[in-house]
Amino acid sequence: MRYLRLRVGDAALADLDANQIDARRISLYDGPIESILKDDIGTLEATTRLYGQVWTSGPQVVIRWYEAHPPDGDKVPICAVARLSRDQMRKLPESKPGMAILDGSVAAAYIVDSFR
């Protein structure tokens, strides 16, 4: 992570799902996800693609990103999670098993040292 000039706690906004940018409500499903950075973070510039995994089984959606693909570079491993305060990652009541409906399509991508 030092190579990318990323430190634990660094954060930038990201569109959670590359296929649902600027949607008021988005539907996320268990499995792989492709997100897009809206802001620069370390040496990763806006429009960098983030690849990771979504889990929807709990009351809140969990998104972990394992890989970043800058627009003019090679894929690199990262360790980041999606976070929003005030329960904004909480699933809406109409969510069905294996999926989650969220208000909004953006969250902060936070750099972490490991997944817990």
mmCIF file of N, CA and C in Angstrom:
data_model
loop_
_atom_site.group_PDB
_atom_site.id
_atom_site.type_symbol
_atom_site.label_atom_id
_atom_site.label_comp_id
_atom_site.label_asym_id
_atom_site.label_seq_id
_atom_site.Cartn_x
_atom_site.Cartn_y
_atom_site.Cartn_z
ATOM 1 N N MET A 1 0.825 -1.180 0.000
ATOM 2 C CA MET A 1 0.000 0.000 0.000
ATOM 3 C C MET A 1 0.880 1.259 0.000
ATOM 4 N N ARG A 2 2.063 1.165 0.593
ATOM 5 C CA ARG A 2 2.964 2.320 0.565
ATOM 6 C C ARG A 2 3.332 2.701 -0.862
ATOM 7 N N TYR A 3 3.472 1.696 -1.721
ATOM 8 C CA TYR A 3 3.816 1.932 -3.116
ATOM 9 C C TYR A 3 2.781 2.851 -3.774
ATOM 10 N N LEU A 4 1.530 2.715 -3.370
ATOM 11 C CA LEU A 4 0.436 3.525 -3.922
ATOM 12 C C LEU A 4 0.229 4.816 -3.129
ATOM 13 N N ARG A 5 1.065 5.028 -2.111
ATOM 14 C CA ARG A 5 0.934 6.183 -1.215
ATOM 15 C C ARG A 5 -0.420 6.196 -0.513
ATOM 16 N N LEU A 6 -0.824 5.017 -0.073
ATOM 17 C CA LEU A 6 -2.082 4.858 0.662
ATOM 18 C C LEU A 6 -1.761 4.511 2.101
ATOM 19 N N ARG A 7 -2.467 5.161 3.012
ATOM 20 C CA ARG A 7 -2.322 4.885 4.438
ATOM 21 C C ARG A 7 -3.670 4.456 4.997
ATOM 22 N N VAL A 8 -3.643 3.682 6.046
ATOM 23 C CA VAL A 8 -4.873 3.276 6.722
ATOM 24 C C VAL A 8 -5.638 4.527 7.122
ATOM 25 N N GLY A 9 -6.911 4.581 6.771
ATOM 26 C CA GLY A 9 -7.756 5.717 7.085
ATOM 27 C C GLY A 9 -7.939 6.681 5.921
ATOM 28 N N ASP A 10 -7.078 6.603 4.904
ATOM 29 C CA ASP A 10 -7.293 7.418 3.705
ATOM 30 C C ASP A 10 -8.625 7.019 3.086
ATOM 31 N N ALA A 11 -9.323 7.985 2.495
ATOM 32 C CA ALA A 11 -10.646 7.689 1.932
ATOM 33 C C ALA A 11 -10.940 8.587 0.741
ATOM 34 N N ALA A 12 -11.805 8.095 -0.123
ATOM 35 C CA ALA A 12 -12.295 8.862 -1.264
ATOM 36 C C ALA A 12 -13.686 8.349 -1.601
ATOM 37 N N LEU A 13 -14.502 9.206 -2.172
ATOM 38 C CA LEU A 13 -15.839 8.777 -2.577
ATOM 39 C C LEU A 13 -15.759 7.866 -3.792
ATOM 40 N N ALA A 14 -16.697 6.912 -3.843
ATOM 41 C CA ALA A 14 -16.757 5.975 -4.959
ATOM 42 C C ALA A 14 -18.209 5.718 -5.341
ATOM 43 N N ASP A 15 -18.455 5.593 -6.633
ATOM 44 C CA ASP A 15 -19.741 5.084 -7.099
ATOM 45 C C ASP A 15 -19.721 3.593 -6.834
ATOM 46 N N LEU A 16 -20.676 3.111 -6.027
ATOM 47 C CA LEU A 16 -20.649 1.716 -5.594
ATOM 48 C C LEU A 16 -20.739 0.732 -6.747
ATOM 49 N N ASP A 17 -21.628 0.969 -7.681
ATOM 50 C CA ASP A 17 -21.817 0.039 -8.793
ATOM 51 C C ASP A 17 -21.650 0.796 -10.105
ATOM 52 N N ALA A 18 -20.682 0.382 -10.913
ATOM 53 C CA ALA A 18 -20.400 1.065 -12.181
ATOM 54 C C ALA A 18 -21.613 1.072 -13.106
ATOM 55 N N ASN A 19 -22.561 0.185 -12.889
ATOM 56 C CA ASN A 19 -23.751 0.121 -13.743
ATOM 57 C C ASN A 19 -24.932 0.927 -13.207
ATOM 58 N N GLN A 20 -24.763 1.551 -12.037
ATOM 59 C CA GLN A 20 -25.871 2.287 -11.421
ATOM 60 C C GLN A 20 -25.425 3.660 -10.920
ATOM 61 N N ILE A 21 -24.573 4.318 -11.680
ATOM 62 C CA ILE A 21 -24.043 5.620 -11.274
ATOM 63 C C ILE A 21 -25.166 6.651 -11.202
ATOM 64 N N ASP A 22 -25.156 7.459 -10.152
ATOM 65 C CA ASP A 22 -26.102 8.555 -9.920
ATOM 66 C C ASP A 22 -27.547 8.112 -9.716
ATOM 67 N N ALA A 23 -27.766 6.846 -9.424
ATOM 68 C CA ALA A 23 -29.128 6.383 -9.145
ATOM 69 C C ALA A 23 -29.520 6.795 -7.736
ATOM 70 N N ARG A 24 -30.800 7.087 -7.535
ATOM 71 C CA ARG A 24 -31.277 7.436 -6.181
ATOM 72 C C ARG A 24 -31.309 6.210 -5.290
ATOM 73 N N ARG A 25 -31.692 5.097 -5.855
ATOM 74 C CA ARG A 25 -31.695 3.819 -5.148
ATOM 75 C C ARG A 25 -30.963 2.821 -6.015
ATOM 76 N N ILE A 26 -30.150 1.985 -5.378
ATOM 77 C CA ILE A 26 -29.476 0.944 -6.138
ATOM 78 C C ILE A 26 -29.766 -0.412 -5.522
ATOM 79 N N SER A 27 -29.689 -1.426 -6.350
ATOM 80 C CA SER A 27 -29.836 -2.815 -5.915
ATOM 81 C C SER A 27 -28.472 -3.481 -6.037
ATOM 82 N N LEU A 28 -28.006 -4.050 -4.941
ATOM 83 C CA LEU A 28 -26.744 -4.778 -4.930
ATOM 84 C C LEU A 28 -27.031 -6.231 -4.606
ATOM 85 N N TYR A 29 -26.276 -7.117 -5.233
ATOM 86 C CA TYR A 29 -26.452 -8.554 -5.042
ATOM 87 C C TYR A 29 -25.178 -9.151 -4.481
ATOM 88 N N ASP A 30 -25.319 -10.237 -3.720
ATOM 89 C CA ASP A 30 -24.149 -10.949 -3.215
ATOM 90 C C ASP A 30 -23.254 -11.331 -4.385
ATOM 91 N N GLY A 31 -21.965 -11.092 -4.227
ATOM 92 C CA GLY A 31 -21.029 -11.475 -5.277
ATOM 93 C C GLY A 31 -20.100 -10.350 -5.662
ATOM 94 N N PRO A 32 -19.479 -10.484 -6.825
ATOM 95 C CA PRO A 32 -18.492 -9.491 -7.253
ATOM 96 C C PRO A 32 -19.122 -8.141 -7.578
ATOM 97 N N ILE A 33 -18.298 -7.087 -7.429
ATOM 98 C CA ILE A 33 -18.758 -5.734 -7.737
ATOM 99 C C ILE A 33 -17.629 -4.951 -8.391
ATOM 100 N N GLU A 34 -18.017 -4.054 -9.292
ATOM 101 C CA GLU A 34 -17.093 -3.113 -9.914
ATOM 102 C C GLU A 34 -17.551 -1.713 -9.540
ATOM 103 N N SER A 35 -16.682 -0.976 -8.871
ATOM 104 C CA SER A 35 -16.979 0.382 -8.428
ATOM 105 C C SER A 35 -16.015 1.338 -9.119
ATOM 106 N N ILE A 36 -16.296 2.653 -9.010
ATOM 107 C CA ILE A 36 -15.454 3.654 -9.655
ATOM 108 C C ILE A 36 -15.162 4.790 -8.670
ATOM 109 N N LEU A 37 -13.883 5.092 -8.494
ATOM 110 C CA LEU A 37 -13.513 6.223 -7.636
ATOM 111 C C LEU A 37 -13.990 7.530 -8.245
ATOM 112 N N LYS A 38 -14.554 8.391 -7.399
ATOM 113 C CA LYS A 38 -14.979 9.724 -7.829
ATOM 114 C C LYS A 38 -13.891 10.758 -7.555
ATOM 115 N N ASP A 39 -12.991 10.453 -6.626
ATOM 116 C CA ASP A 39 -11.926 11.359 -6.207
ATOM 117 C C ASP A 39 -10.595 10.617 -6.216
ATOM 118 N N ASP A 40 -9.509 11.363 -6.253
ATOM 119 C CA ASP A 40 -8.175 10.769 -6.135
ATOM 120 C C ASP A 40 -7.960 10.286 -4.699
ATOM 121 N N ILE A 41 -7.160 9.225 -4.588
ATOM 122 C CA ILE A 41 -6.725 8.743 -3.273
ATOM 123 C C ILE A 41 -5.325 8.163 -3.461
ATOM 124 N N GLY A 42 -4.345 8.702 -2.723
ATOM 125 C CA GLY A 42 -2.963 8.287 -2.950
ATOM 126 C C GLY A 42 -2.605 8.525 -4.406
ATOM 127 N N THR A 43 -2.022 7.528 -5.042
ATOM 128 C CA THR A 43 -1.692 7.643 -6.462
ATOM 129 C C THR A 43 -2.823 7.149 -7.360
ATOM 130 N N LEU A 44 -3.911 6.692 -6.782
ATOM 131 C CA LEU A 44 -5.068 6.244 -7.567
ATOM 132 C C LEU A 44 -5.925 7.457 -7.898
ATOM 133 N N GLU A 45 -6.131 7.710 -9.165
ATOM 134 C CA GLU A 45 -6.883 8.891 -9.577
ATOM 135 C C GLU A 45 -8.363 8.574 -9.755
ATOM 136 N N ALA A 46 -9.161 9.620 -9.785
ATOM 137 C CA ALA A 46 -10.590 9.464 -10.056
ATOM 138 C C ALA A 46 -10.751 8.677 -11.352
ATOM 139 N N THR A 47 -11.774 7.905 -11.428
ATOM 140 C CA THR A 47 -12.132 6.961 -12.509
ATOM 141 C C THR A 47 -11.413 5.630 -12.404
ATOM 142 N N THR A 48 -10.558 5.455 -11.385
ATOM 143 C CA THR A 48 -9.971 4.137 -11.136
ATOM 144 C C THR A 48 -11.089 3.163 -10.822
ATOM 145 N N ARG A 49 -11.036 1.980 -11.395
ATOM 146 C CA ARG A 49 -12.018 0.931 -11.116
ATOM 147 C C ARG A 49 -11.579 0.168 -9.875
ATOM 148 N N LEU A 50 -12.534 -0.127 -8.998
ATOM 149 C CA LEU A 50 -12.285 -0.935 -7.808
ATOM 150 C C LEU A 50 -13.058 -2.238 -7.963
ATOM 151 N N TYR A 51 -12.401 -3.351 -7.700
ATOM 152 C CA TYR A 51 -13.046 -4.663 -7.819
ATOM 153 C C TYR A 51 -13.053 -5.335 -6.466
ATOM 154 N N GLY A 52 -14.208 -5.889 -6.122
ATOM 155 C CA GLY A 52 -14.324 -6.521 -4.823
ATOM 156 C C GLY A 52 -15.531 -7.420 -4.715
ATOM 157 N N GLN A 53 -16.042 -7.521 -3.498
ATOM 158 C CA GLN A 53 -17.105 -8.459 -3.161
ATOM 159 C C GLN A 53 -18.161 -7.760 -2.310
ATOM 160 N N VAL A 54 -19.426 -8.140 -2.514
ATOM 161 C CA VAL A 54 -20.560 -7.610 -1.749
ATOM 162 C C VAL A 54 -21.173 -8.744 -0.937
ATOM 163 N N TRP A 55 -21.527 -8.427 0.317
ATOM 164 C CA TRP A 55 -22.295 -9.343 1.163
ATOM 165 C C TRP A 55 -23.537 -8.601 1.639
ATOM 166 N N THR A 56 -24.686 -9.236 1.549
ATOM 167 C CA THR A 56 -25.949 -8.580 1.903
ATOM 168 C C THR A 56 -26.709 -9.312 3.006
ATOM 169 N N SER A 57 -26.119 -10.304 3.640
ATOM 170 C CA SER A 57 -26.879 -11.147 4.573
ATOM 171 C C SER A 57 -27.227 -10.463 5.893
ATOM 172 N N GLY A 58 -26.496 -9.475 6.328
ATOM 173 C CA GLY A 58 -26.780 -8.791 7.581
ATOM 174 C C GLY A 58 -27.681 -7.594 7.374
ATOM 175 N N PRO A 59 -27.862 -6.779 8.415
ATOM 176 C CA PRO A 59 -28.709 -5.592 8.296
ATOM 177 C C PRO A 59 -28.090 -4.498 7.427
ATOM 178 N N GLN A 60 -26.763 -4.544 7.270
ATOM 179 C CA GLN A 60 -26.072 -3.563 6.433
ATOM 180 C C GLN A 60 -25.290 -4.284 5.346
ATOM 181 N N VAL A 61 -25.117 -3.603 4.245
ATOM 182 C CA VAL A 61 -24.318 -4.135 3.146
ATOM 183 C C VAL A 61 -22.840 -4.019 3.508
ATOM 184 N N VAL A 62 -22.077 -5.052 3.188
ATOM 185 C CA VAL A 62 -20.627 -5.036 3.375
ATOM 186 C C VAL A 62 -19.991 -5.120 1.996
ATOM 187 N N ILE A 63 -19.093 -4.176 1.705
ATOM 188 C CA ILE A 63 -18.351 -4.186 0.446
ATOM 189 C C ILE A 63 -16.872 -4.096 0.787
ATOM 190 N N ARG A 64 -16.114 -5.038 0.239
ATOM 191 C CA ARG A 64 -14.659 -5.046 0.389
ATOM 192 C C ARG A 64 -14.037 -5.046 -0.994
ATOM 193 N N TRP A 65 -13.090 -4.145 -1.201
ATOM 194 C CA TRP A 65 -12.395 -4.073 -2.485
ATOM 195 C C TRP A 65 -10.997 -4.642 -2.330
ATOM 196 N N TYR A 66 -10.621 -5.502 -3.279
ATOM 197 C CA TYR A 66 -9.342 -6.206 -3.257
ATOM 198 C C TYR A 66 -8.367 -5.725 -4.333
ATOM 199 N N GLU A 67 -8.891 -5.053 -5.342
ATOM 200 C CA GLU A 67 -8.064 -4.720 -6.495
ATOM 201 C C GLU A 67 -8.488 -3.377 -7.081
ATOM 202 N N ALA A 68 -7.508 -2.604 -7.539
ATOM 203 C CA ALA A 68 -7.770 -1.325 -8.202
ATOM 204 C C ALA A 68 -7.155 -1.368 -9.591
ATOM 205 N N HIS A 69 -7.859 -0.765 -10.551
ATOM 206 C CA HIS A 69 -7.347 -0.692 -11.918
ATOM 207 C C HIS A 69 -7.388 0.759 -12.375
ATOM 208 N N PRO A 70 -6.246 1.463 -12.240
ATOM 209 C CA PRO A 70 -6.187 2.863 -12.679
ATOM 210 C C PRO A 70 -6.424 2.956 -14.184
ATOM 211 N N PRO A 71 -6.900 4.114 -14.661
ATOM 212 C CA PRO A 71 -7.218 4.260 -16.082
ATOM 213 C C PRO A 71 -6.030 4.011 -17.017
ATOM 214 N N ASP A 72 -4.835 4.382 -16.608
ATOM 215 C CA ASP A 72 -3.666 4.199 -17.471
ATOM 216 C C ASP A 72 -2.616 3.294 -16.834
ATOM 217 N N GLY A 73 -3.071 2.306 -16.075
ATOM 218 C CA GLY A 73 -2.100 1.472 -15.383
ATOM 219 C C GLY A 73 -2.539 0.030 -15.263
ATOM 220 N N ASP A 74 -1.718 -0.738 -14.575
ATOM 221 C CA ASP A 74 -1.997 -2.144 -14.327
ATOM 222 C C ASP A 74 -2.823 -2.301 -13.063
ATOM 223 N N LYS A 75 -3.532 -3.407 -12.958
ATOM 224 C CA LYS A 75 -4.275 -3.719 -11.743
ATOM 225 C C LYS A 75 -3.303 -3.912 -10.589
ATOM 226 N N VAL A 76 -3.705 -3.408 -9.408
ATOM 227 C CA VAL A 76 -2.873 -3.522 -8.208
ATOM 228 C C VAL A 76 -3.747 -3.970 -7.047
ATOM 229 N N PRO A 77 -3.192 -4.758 -6.123
ATOM 230 C CA PRO A 77 -3.969 -5.175 -4.957
ATOM 231 C C PRO A 77 -4.157 -4.012 -3.984
ATOM 232 N N ILE A 78 -5.335 -3.931 -3.401
ATOM 233 C CA ILE A 78 -5.623 -2.949 -2.354
ATOM 234 C C ILE A 78 -6.435 -3.637 -1.264
ATOM 235 N N CYS A 79 -6.649 -2.926 -0.186
ATOM 236 C CA CYS A 79 -7.462 -3.413 0.921
ATOM 237 C C CYS A 79 -8.322 -2.224 1.356
ATOM 238 N N ALA A 80 -9.595 -2.210 0.930
ATOM 239 C CA ALA A 80 -10.478 -1.079 1.220
ATOM 240 C C ALA A 80 -11.892 -1.573 1.483
ATOM 241 N N VAL A 81 -12.644 -0.784 2.236
ATOM 242 C CA VAL A 81 -14.038 -1.119 2.558
ATOM 243 C C VAL A 81 -14.929 0.093 2.296
ATOM 244 N N ALA A 82 -16.210 -0.168 2.041
ATOM 245 C CA ALA A 82 -17.195 0.899 1.855
ATOM 246 C C ALA A 82 -17.750 1.294 3.208
ATOM 247 N N ARG A 83 -17.809 2.601 3.452
ATOM 248 C CA ARG A 83 -18.362 3.095 4.718
ATOM 249 C C ARG A 83 -19.178 4.351 4.485
ATOM 250 N N LEU A 84 -20.255 4.452 5.236
ATOM 251 C CA LEU A 84 -21.060 5.666 5.335
ATOM 252 C C LEU A 84 -21.566 5.745 6.759
ATOM 253 N N SER A 85 -21.669 6.938 7.307
ATOM 254 C CA SER A 85 -22.183 7.094 8.664
ATOM 255 C C SER A 85 -23.702 7.134 8.650
ATOM 256 N N ARG A 86 -24.266 7.169 9.812
ATOM 257 C CA ARG A 86 -25.715 7.298 9.996
ATOM 258 C C ARG A 86 -26.511 6.183 9.329
ATOM 259 N N ASP A 87 -25.992 4.964 9.377
ATOM 260 C CA ASP A 87 -26.703 3.781 8.872
ATOM 261 C C ASP A 87 -27.046 3.847 7.389
ATOM 262 N N GLN A 88 -26.293 4.607 6.614
ATOM 263 C CA GLN A 88 -26.626 4.743 5.203
ATOM 264 C C GLN A 88 -26.277 3.507 4.376
ATOM 265 N N MET A 89 -25.542 2.564 4.939
ATOM 266 C CA MET A 89 -25.292 1.295 4.251
ATOM 267 C C MET A 89 -26.324 0.247 4.674
ATOM 268 N N ARG A 90 -27.299 0.676 5.466
ATOM 269 C CA ARG A 90 -28.350 -0.238 5.925
ATOM 270 C C ARG A 90 -29.298 -0.550 4.774
ATOM 271 N N LYS A 91 -29.658 -1.835 4.673
ATOM 272 C CA LYS A 91 -30.586 -2.263 3.632
ATOM 273 C C LYS A 91 -31.978 -1.699 3.903
ATOM 274 N N LEU A 92 -32.679 -1.362 2.845
ATOM 275 C CA LEU A 92 -34.061 -0.914 2.978
ATOM 276 C C LEU A 92 -34.955 -2.128 3.225
ATOM 277 N N PRO A 93 -36.095 -1.937 3.892
ATOM 278 C CA PRO A 93 -36.964 -3.055 4.269
ATOM 279 C C PRO A 93 -37.435 -3.904 3.081
ATOM 280 N N GLU A 94 -37.553 -3.332 1.891
ATOM 281 C CA GLU A 94 -38.033 -4.096 0.745
ATOM 282 C C GLU A 94 -36.956 -4.985 0.112
ATOM 283 N N SER A 95 -35.762 -5.010 0.691
ATOM 284 C CA SER A 95 -34.688 -5.877 0.185
ATOM 285 C C SER A 95 -35.072 -7.340 0.373
ATOM 286 N N LYS A 96 -34.733 -8.147 -0.610
ATOM 287 C CA LYS A 96 -35.016 -9.582 -0.561
ATOM 288 C C LYS A 96 -33.738 -10.341 -0.225
ATOM 289 N N PRO A 97 -33.841 -11.616 0.171
ATOM 290 C CA PRO A 97 -32.635 -12.394 0.471
ATOM 291 C C PRO A 97 -31.672 -12.428 -0.715
ATOM 292 N N GLY A 98 -30.383 -12.261 -0.421
ATOM 293 C CA GLY A 98 -29.360 -12.292 -1.458
ATOM 294 C C GLY A 98 -29.151 -10.976 -2.172
ATOM 295 N N MET A 99 -29.900 -9.949 -1.764
ATOM 296 C CA MET A 99 -29.744 -8.628 -2.389
ATOM 297 C C MET A 99 -30.059 -7.549 -1.379
ATOM 298 N N ALA A 100 -29.669 -6.332 -1.734
ATOM 299 C CA ALA A 100 -29.939 -5.194 -0.856
ATOM 300 C C ALA A 100 -30.291 -3.986 -1.708
ATOM 301 N N ILE A 101 -31.274 -3.244 -1.247
ATOM 302 C CA ILE A 101 -31.618 -1.970 -1.866
ATOM 303 C C ILE A 101 -31.116 -0.885 -0.928
ATOM 304 N N LEU A 102 -30.338 0.057 -1.494
ATOM 305 C CA LEU A 102 -29.777 1.160 -0.718
ATOM 306 C C LEU A 102 -30.279 2.480 -1.257
ATOM 307 N N ASP A 103 -30.454 3.447 -0.368
ATOM 308 C CA ASP A 103 -30.717 4.823 -0.791
ATOM 309 C C ASP A 103 -29.384 5.434 -1.189
ATOM 310 N N GLY A 104 -29.235 5.796 -2.437
ATOM 311 C CA GLY A 104 -28.000 6.417 -2.900
ATOM 312 C C GLY A 104 -27.041 5.429 -3.516
ATOM 313 N N SER A 105 -26.122 5.960 -4.317
ATOM 314 C CA SER A 105 -25.201 5.099 -5.067
ATOM 315 C C SER A 105 -23.736 5.357 -4.751
ATOM 316 N N VAL A 106 -23.468 6.190 -3.734
ATOM 317 C CA VAL A 106 -22.095 6.590 -3.423
ATOM 318 C C VAL A 106 -21.770 6.261 -1.971
ATOM 319 N N ALA A 107 -20.534 5.846 -1.741
ATOM 320 C CA ALA A 107 -20.025 5.637 -0.377
ATOM 321 C C ALA A 107 -18.545 6.011 -0.386
ATOM 322 N N ALA A 108 -17.972 6.076 0.788
ATOM 323 C CA ALA A 108 -16.542 6.335 0.905
ATOM 324 C C ALA A 108 -15.793 5.013 0.861
ATOM 325 N N ALA A 109 -14.716 4.977 0.094
ATOM 326 C CA ALA A 109 -13.810 3.834 0.062
ATOM 327 C C ALA A 109 -12.684 4.123 1.049
ATOM 328 N N TYR A 110 -12.640 3.395 2.154
ATOM 329 C CA TYR A 110 -11.648 3.590 3.195
ATOM 330 C C TYR A 110 -10.566 2.528 3.087
ATOM 331 N N ILE A 111 -9.330 2.972 3.133
ATOM 332 C CA ILE A 111 -8.194 2.053 3.137
ATOM 333 C C ILE A 111 -8.066 1.445 4.530
ATOM 334 N N VAL A 112 -7.920 0.126 4.592
ATOM 335 C CA VAL A 112 -7.755 -0.589 5.858
ATOM 336 C C VAL A 112 -6.520 -1.479 5.751
ATOM 337 N N ASP A 113 -6.024 -1.942 6.914
ATOM 338 C CA ASP A 113 -4.852 -2.808 6.886
ATOM 339 C C ASP A 113 -5.221 -4.272 6.769
ATOM 340 N N SER A 114 -6.472 -4.608 7.092
ATOM 341 C CA SER A 114 -6.946 -5.986 6.925
ATOM 342 C C SER A 114 -8.469 -5.974 7.033
ATOM 343 N N PHE A 115 -9.081 -7.074 6.584
ATOM 344 C CA PHE A 115 -10.532 -7.211 6.680
ATOM 345 C C PHE A 115 -10.879 -7.941 7.955
ATOM 346 N N ARG A 116 -11.936 -7.468 8.632
ATOM 347 C CA ARG A 116 -12.348 -8.084 9.894
ATOM 348 C C ARG A 116 -13.749 -8.603 9.784
#
